[in-house]
Coordinates of C-alpha atoms in Angstrom, one line a residue:
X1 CA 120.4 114.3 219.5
X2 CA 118.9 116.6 222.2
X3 CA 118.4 114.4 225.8
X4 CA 114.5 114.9 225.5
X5 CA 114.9 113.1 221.8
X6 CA 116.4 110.3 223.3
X7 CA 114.5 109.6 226.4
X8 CA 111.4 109.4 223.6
X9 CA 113.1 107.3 221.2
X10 CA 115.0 104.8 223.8
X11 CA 112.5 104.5 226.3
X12 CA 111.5 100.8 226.3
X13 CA 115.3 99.6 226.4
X14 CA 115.5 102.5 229.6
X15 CA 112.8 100.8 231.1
X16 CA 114.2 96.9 230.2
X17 CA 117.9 98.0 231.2
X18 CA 115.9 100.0 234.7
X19 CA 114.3 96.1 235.2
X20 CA 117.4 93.9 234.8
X21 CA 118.9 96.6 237.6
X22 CA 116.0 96.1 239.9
X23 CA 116.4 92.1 239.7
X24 CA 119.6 92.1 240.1
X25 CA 119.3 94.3 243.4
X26 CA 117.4 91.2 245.1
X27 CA 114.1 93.3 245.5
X28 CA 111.9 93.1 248.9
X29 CA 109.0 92.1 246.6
X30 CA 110.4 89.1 244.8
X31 CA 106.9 88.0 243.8
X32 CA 106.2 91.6 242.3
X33 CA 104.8 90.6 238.6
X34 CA 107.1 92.5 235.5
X35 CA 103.8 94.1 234.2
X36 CA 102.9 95.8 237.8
X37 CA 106.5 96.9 238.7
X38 CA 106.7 98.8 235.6
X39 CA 103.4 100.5 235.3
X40 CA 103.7 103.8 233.8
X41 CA 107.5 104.0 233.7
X42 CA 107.5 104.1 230.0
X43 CA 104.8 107.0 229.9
X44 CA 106.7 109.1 232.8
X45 CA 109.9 109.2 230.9
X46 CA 108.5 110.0 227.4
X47 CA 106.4 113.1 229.1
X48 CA 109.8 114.0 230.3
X49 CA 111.2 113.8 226.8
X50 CA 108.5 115.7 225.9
X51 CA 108.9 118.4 228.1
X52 CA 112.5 118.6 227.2
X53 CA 112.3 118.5 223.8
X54 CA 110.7 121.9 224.2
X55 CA 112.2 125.6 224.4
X56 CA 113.3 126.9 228.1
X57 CA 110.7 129.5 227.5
X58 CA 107.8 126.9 227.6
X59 CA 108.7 124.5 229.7
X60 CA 106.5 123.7 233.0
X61 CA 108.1 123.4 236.1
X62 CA 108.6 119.9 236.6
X63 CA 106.4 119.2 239.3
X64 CA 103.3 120.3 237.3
X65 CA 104.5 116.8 235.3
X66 CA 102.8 115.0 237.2
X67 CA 99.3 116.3 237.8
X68 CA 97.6 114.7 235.3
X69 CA 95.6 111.4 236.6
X70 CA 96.3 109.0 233.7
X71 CA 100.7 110.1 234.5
X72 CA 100.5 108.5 237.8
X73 CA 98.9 105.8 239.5
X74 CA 100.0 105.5 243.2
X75 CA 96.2 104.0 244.0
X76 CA 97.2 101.2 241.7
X77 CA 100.5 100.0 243.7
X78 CA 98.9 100.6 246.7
X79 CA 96.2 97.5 245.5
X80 CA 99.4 95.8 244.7
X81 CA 100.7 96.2 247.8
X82 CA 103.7 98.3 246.6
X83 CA 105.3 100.2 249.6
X84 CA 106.1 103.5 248.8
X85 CA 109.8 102.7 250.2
X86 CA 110.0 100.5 247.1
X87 CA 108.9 103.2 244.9
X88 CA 110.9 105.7 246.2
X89 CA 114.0 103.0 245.6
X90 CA 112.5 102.3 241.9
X91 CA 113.1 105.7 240.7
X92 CA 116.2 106.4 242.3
X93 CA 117.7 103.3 240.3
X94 CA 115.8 104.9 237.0
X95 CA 117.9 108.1 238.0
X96 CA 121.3 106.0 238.0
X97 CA 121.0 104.2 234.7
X98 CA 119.9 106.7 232.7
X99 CA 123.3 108.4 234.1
X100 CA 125.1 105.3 233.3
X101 CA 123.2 104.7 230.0
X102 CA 124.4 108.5 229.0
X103 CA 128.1 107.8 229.9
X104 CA 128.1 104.4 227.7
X105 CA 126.7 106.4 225.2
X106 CA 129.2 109.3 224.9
X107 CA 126.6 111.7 225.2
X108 CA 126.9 115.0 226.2
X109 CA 123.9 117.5 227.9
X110 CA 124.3 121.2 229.3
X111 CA 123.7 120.9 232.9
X112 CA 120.3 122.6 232.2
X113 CA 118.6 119.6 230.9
X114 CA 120.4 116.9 232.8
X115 CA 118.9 119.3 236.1
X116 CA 115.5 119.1 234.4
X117 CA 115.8 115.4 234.0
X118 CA 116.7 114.7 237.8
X119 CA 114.3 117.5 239.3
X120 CA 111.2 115.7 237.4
X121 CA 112.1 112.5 238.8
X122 CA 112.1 113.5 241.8
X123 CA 108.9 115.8 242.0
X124 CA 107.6 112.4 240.5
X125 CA 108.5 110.6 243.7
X126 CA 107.3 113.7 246.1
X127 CA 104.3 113.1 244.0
X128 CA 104.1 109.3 244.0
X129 CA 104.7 109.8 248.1
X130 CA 101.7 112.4 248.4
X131 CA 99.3 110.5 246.3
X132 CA 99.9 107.2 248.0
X133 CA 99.6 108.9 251.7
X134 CA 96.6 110.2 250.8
X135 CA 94.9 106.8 249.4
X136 CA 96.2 104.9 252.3
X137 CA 94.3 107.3 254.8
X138 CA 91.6 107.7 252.8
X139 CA 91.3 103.7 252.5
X140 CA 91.9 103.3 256.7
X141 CA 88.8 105.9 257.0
X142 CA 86.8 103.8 254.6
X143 CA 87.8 100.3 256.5
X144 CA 87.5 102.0 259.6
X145 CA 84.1 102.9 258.6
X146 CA 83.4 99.0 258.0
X147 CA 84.9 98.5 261.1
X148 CA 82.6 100.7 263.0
X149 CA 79.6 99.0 261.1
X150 CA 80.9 95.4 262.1
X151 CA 80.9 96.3 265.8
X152 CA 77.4 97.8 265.5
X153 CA 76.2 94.7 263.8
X154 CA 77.4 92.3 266.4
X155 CA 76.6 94.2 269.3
X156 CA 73.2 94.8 267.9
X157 CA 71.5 91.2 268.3
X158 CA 72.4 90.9 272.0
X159 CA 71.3 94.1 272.7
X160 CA 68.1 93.6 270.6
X161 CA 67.6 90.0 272.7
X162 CA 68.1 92.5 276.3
X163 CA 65.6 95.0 275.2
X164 CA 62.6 92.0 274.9
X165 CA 64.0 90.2 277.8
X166 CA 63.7 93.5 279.9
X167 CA 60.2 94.2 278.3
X168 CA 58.6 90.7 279.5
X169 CA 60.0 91.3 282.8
X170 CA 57.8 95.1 282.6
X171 CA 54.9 93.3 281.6
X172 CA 55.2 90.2 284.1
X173 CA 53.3 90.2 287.5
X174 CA 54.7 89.0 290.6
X175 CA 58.3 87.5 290.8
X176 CA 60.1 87.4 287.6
X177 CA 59.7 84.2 285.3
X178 CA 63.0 82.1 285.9
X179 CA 63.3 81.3 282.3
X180 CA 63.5 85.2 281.4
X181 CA 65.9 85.6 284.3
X182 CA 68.3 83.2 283.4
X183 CA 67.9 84.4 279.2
X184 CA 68.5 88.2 280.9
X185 CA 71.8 86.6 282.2
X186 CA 73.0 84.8 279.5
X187 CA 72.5 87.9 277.4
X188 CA 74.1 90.2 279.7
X189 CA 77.2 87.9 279.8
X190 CA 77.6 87.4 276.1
X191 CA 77.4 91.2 275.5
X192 CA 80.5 91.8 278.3
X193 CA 82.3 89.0 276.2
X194 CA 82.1 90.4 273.0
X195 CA 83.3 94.0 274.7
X196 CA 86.0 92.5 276.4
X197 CA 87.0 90.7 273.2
X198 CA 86.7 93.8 270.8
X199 CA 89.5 95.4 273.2
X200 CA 91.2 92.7 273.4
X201 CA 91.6 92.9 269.4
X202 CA 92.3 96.7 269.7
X203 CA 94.6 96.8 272.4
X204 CA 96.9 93.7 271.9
X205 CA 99.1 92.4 268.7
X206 CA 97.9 88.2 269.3
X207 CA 101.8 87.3 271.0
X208 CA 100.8 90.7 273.9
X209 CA 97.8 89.1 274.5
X210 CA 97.8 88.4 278.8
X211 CA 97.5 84.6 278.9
X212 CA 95.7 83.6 282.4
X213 CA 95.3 79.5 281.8
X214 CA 92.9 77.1 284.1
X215 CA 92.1 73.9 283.7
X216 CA 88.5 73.5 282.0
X217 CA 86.1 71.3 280.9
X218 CA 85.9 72.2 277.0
X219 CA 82.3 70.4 276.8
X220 CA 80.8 72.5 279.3
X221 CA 82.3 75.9 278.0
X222 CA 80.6 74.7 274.2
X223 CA 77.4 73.7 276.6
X224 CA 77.1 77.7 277.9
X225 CA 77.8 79.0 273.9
X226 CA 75.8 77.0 272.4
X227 CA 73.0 77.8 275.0
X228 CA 73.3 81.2 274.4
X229 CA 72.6 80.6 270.8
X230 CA 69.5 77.9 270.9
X231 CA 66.9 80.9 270.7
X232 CA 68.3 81.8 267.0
X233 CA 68.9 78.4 265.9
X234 CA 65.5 77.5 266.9
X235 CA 63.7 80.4 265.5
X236 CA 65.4 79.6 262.4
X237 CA 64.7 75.6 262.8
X238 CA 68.2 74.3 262.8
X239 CA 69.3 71.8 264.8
X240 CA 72.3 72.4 267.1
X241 CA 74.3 69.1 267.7
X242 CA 77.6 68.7 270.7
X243 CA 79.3 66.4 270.6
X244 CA 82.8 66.3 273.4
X245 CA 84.4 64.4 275.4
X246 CA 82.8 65.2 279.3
X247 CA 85.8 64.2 281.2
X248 CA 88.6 66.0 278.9
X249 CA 90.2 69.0 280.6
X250 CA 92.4 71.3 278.6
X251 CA 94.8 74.0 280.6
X252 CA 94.0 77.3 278.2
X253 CA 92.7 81.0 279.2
X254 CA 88.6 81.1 279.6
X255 CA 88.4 84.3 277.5
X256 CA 90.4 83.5 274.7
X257 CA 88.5 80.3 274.1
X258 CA 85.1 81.9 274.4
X259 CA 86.5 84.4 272.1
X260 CA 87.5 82.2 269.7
X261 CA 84.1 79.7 269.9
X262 CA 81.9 81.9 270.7
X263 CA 82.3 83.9 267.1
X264 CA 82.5 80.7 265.4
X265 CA 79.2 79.0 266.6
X266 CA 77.7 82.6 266.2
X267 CA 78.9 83.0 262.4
X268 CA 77.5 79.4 261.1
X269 CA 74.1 80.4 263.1
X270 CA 74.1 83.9 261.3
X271 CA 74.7 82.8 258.3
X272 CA 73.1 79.1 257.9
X273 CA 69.1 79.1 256.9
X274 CA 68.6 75.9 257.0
X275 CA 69.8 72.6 258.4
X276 CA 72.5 72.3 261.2
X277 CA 75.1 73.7 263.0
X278 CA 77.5 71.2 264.6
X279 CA 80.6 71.6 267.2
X280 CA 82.7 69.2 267.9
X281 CA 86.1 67.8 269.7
X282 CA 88.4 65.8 269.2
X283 CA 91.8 64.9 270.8
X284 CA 94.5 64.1 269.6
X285 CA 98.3 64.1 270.8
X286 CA 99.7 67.0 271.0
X287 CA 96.5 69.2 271.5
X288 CA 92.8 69.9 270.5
X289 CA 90.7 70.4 267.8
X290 CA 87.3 72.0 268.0
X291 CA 85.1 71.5 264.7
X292 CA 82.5 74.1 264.0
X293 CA 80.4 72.6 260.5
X294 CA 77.1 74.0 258.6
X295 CA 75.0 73.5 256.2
X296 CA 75.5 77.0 255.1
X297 CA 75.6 78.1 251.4
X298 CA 79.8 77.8 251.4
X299 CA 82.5 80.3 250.9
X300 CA 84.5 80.6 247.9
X301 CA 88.1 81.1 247.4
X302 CA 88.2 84.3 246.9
X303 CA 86.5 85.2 250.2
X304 CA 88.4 82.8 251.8
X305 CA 91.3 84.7 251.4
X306 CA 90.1 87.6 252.5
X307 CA 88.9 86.3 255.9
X308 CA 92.0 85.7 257.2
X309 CA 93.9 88.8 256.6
X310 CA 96.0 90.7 260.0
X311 CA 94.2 93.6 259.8
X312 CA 90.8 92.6 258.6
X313 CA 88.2 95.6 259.9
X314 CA 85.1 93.2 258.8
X315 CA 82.9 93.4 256.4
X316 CA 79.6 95.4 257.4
X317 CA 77.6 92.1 258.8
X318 CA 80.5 91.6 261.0
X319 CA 82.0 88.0 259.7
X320 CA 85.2 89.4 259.2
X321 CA 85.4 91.3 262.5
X322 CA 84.5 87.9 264.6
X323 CA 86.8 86.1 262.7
X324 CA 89.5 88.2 263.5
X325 CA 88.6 88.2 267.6
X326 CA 88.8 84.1 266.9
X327 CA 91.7 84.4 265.1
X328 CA 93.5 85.9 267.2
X329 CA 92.4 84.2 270.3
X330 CA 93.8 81.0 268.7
X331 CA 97.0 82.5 267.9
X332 CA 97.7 84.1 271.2
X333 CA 97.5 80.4 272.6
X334 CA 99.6 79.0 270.2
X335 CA 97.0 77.4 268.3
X336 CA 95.5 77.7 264.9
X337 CA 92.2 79.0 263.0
X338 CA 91.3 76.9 259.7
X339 CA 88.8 76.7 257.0
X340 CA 87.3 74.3 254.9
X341 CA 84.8 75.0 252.6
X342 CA 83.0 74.9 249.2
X343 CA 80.2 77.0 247.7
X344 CA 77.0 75.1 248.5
X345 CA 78.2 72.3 250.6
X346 CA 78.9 74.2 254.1
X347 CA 81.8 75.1 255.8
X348 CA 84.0 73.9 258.7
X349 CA 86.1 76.0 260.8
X350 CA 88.8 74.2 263.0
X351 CA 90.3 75.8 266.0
X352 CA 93.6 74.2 267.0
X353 CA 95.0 74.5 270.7
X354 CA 97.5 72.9 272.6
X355 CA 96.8 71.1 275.8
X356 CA 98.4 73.7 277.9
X357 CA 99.1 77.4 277.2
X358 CA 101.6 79.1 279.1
X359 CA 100.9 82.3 281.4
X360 CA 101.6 85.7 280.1
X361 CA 100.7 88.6 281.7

């Protein structure tokens, strides 16, 4: 029986006997389901069976093998997270027990065939390598894209409220109007924040992150965020409630808390129509823990999963991206970002921090 005949006719035990070998080789993706790891394995090797049961006259080169769509599915197992290190490693160990399978076997092959049979494996990898590069940079342009969009979106409401504040001052006579004055500042400081925290998040991994502590009063830092924020709560007629502890002081770094609170009380404004928004502490022994609730509509499970991801560009509307500042604000100080949630009965984000942070520059 010609080598092209029994690839066709053996190809599920192949690809069982190729499986026991990658179990038993204590693979880096342990949780890896049996149904994704083998993919189009059985399909690969009966093409190559095919191709060899031809004549040498009408064979392809092996690399054309591989051109067709529906013969290979990189895109898939980048979704599943597959690196292409483990691919690479998958086909190799397809290339040793065929051999091994073979010598069990008795058979014999002219060199020919046995060449075709390693050569379209491995134009199959080059294949699987240059497919899978190509997704990945296609899928960083398209999350750098959302990325782009989230930045856009958050910086465009402060800029929006500086544009009107600028235009009452044009149309004011005499001295400026205190109250627009002091809305000018407030604005002008919560657009520098959100700059300096978007490099923050693009120039620093959360444990680079320079850690300057003072001691502070938490309830007057929530005091200045939420003051920021009273104009859109109001104009959406929710009510904004505080509630801390005025003589608590915590030892943590200024930014990296308005980071991290400053996204969180903006988020459950944004995205709550109606009802409250409510920030809270509470001490406990070995740190803090600073309670942002809503009445918002809730997020499920399956978002909730996604919000929390190391690399999360954001959504276009910017949640994800102001999570991520928060997130890693919390994490630099060696504290903690949580949800708690339910569709249709609000959400509750809890930032954790320690009393004191240590310095790192």
């Amino acid at each position: 029986m010609s080598l092209g005949q029994l690839l066709c006719n053996h190809t599920d035990e192949l690809v069982q006997r190729w499986y026991a070998r990658w179990l038993r080789e204590r693979p880096p993706i342990p949780d890896l389901n049996e149904a994704t790891l083998k993919d189009h394995l059985p399909l690969q090797l009966r093409v190559i069976g095919e191709a060899l049961r031809e004549d040498d006259s009408s064979r392809p080169p092996a690399r054309e093998l591989w051109r067709q769509p529906e013969r290979l599915d990189p895109e898939k197992r980048a979704l599943d997270e597959v690196r292409i290190a483990e691919v690479v490693r998958e086909y190799a160990f397809l290339v040793e027990e065929v051999r091994i399978w073979l010598n069990e076997r008795g058979e014999q092959f002219s060199f020919q065939d046995y060449s075709y049979f390693s050569l379209a494996i491995f134009e199959l990898t080059a294949e699987s390598a240059r497919r899978y590069a190509l997704f990945r940079s296609e899928q960083v342009a398209r999350e750098r894209a959302e990325y782009v969009a989230g930045i856009t979106h958050q910086l465009r409401t402060p800029v929006a409220a500086l544009n009107l504040a600028v235009q009452q001052l044009e149309r004011g006579k005499g001295a400026p109007n205190a109250r627009i004055l002091e809305r000018l500042r407030r604005t002008v400081g919560r657009l520098a924040r959100l700059v300096d925290g978007l490099m923050r998040l693009e120039r620093f991994k959360p444990d680079e992150l320079p850690i300057h502590p003072e001691s502070l009063a938490p309830a007057h830092i929530i005091d200045q965020i939420v003051a920021d924020y009273e104009h859109e709560a109001s104009t959406k007629g929710l009510r904004l409630d505080v509630s801390a502890n005025r003589s608590a002081r915590i030892l943590v770094d200024r930014d990296l808390l308005v980071d991290a609170l400053g996204n969180l009380i903006q988020n459950a404004i944004k995205y709550t129509a109606r009802g409250f928004v409510r920030v809270t502490m509470e001490e406990q022994k070995d740190g803090v823990v600073f309670k942002v609730e809503d009445s918002g509509p809730g997020i499920s499970p399956e978002r909730q999963r996604e919000l929390f991801r190391p690399v999360s560009p954001g959504q276009p509307g910017g949640v994800g991206l102001g999570l991520s500042i928060a997130s890693r604000a919390a994490a630099a100080q060696g504290g903690s970002l949580e949800l708690e949630s339910e569709p249709g009965r609000g959400s509750t984000f809890l930032l954790r921090l320690p009393w004191a942070v240590r310095k790192r520059e």
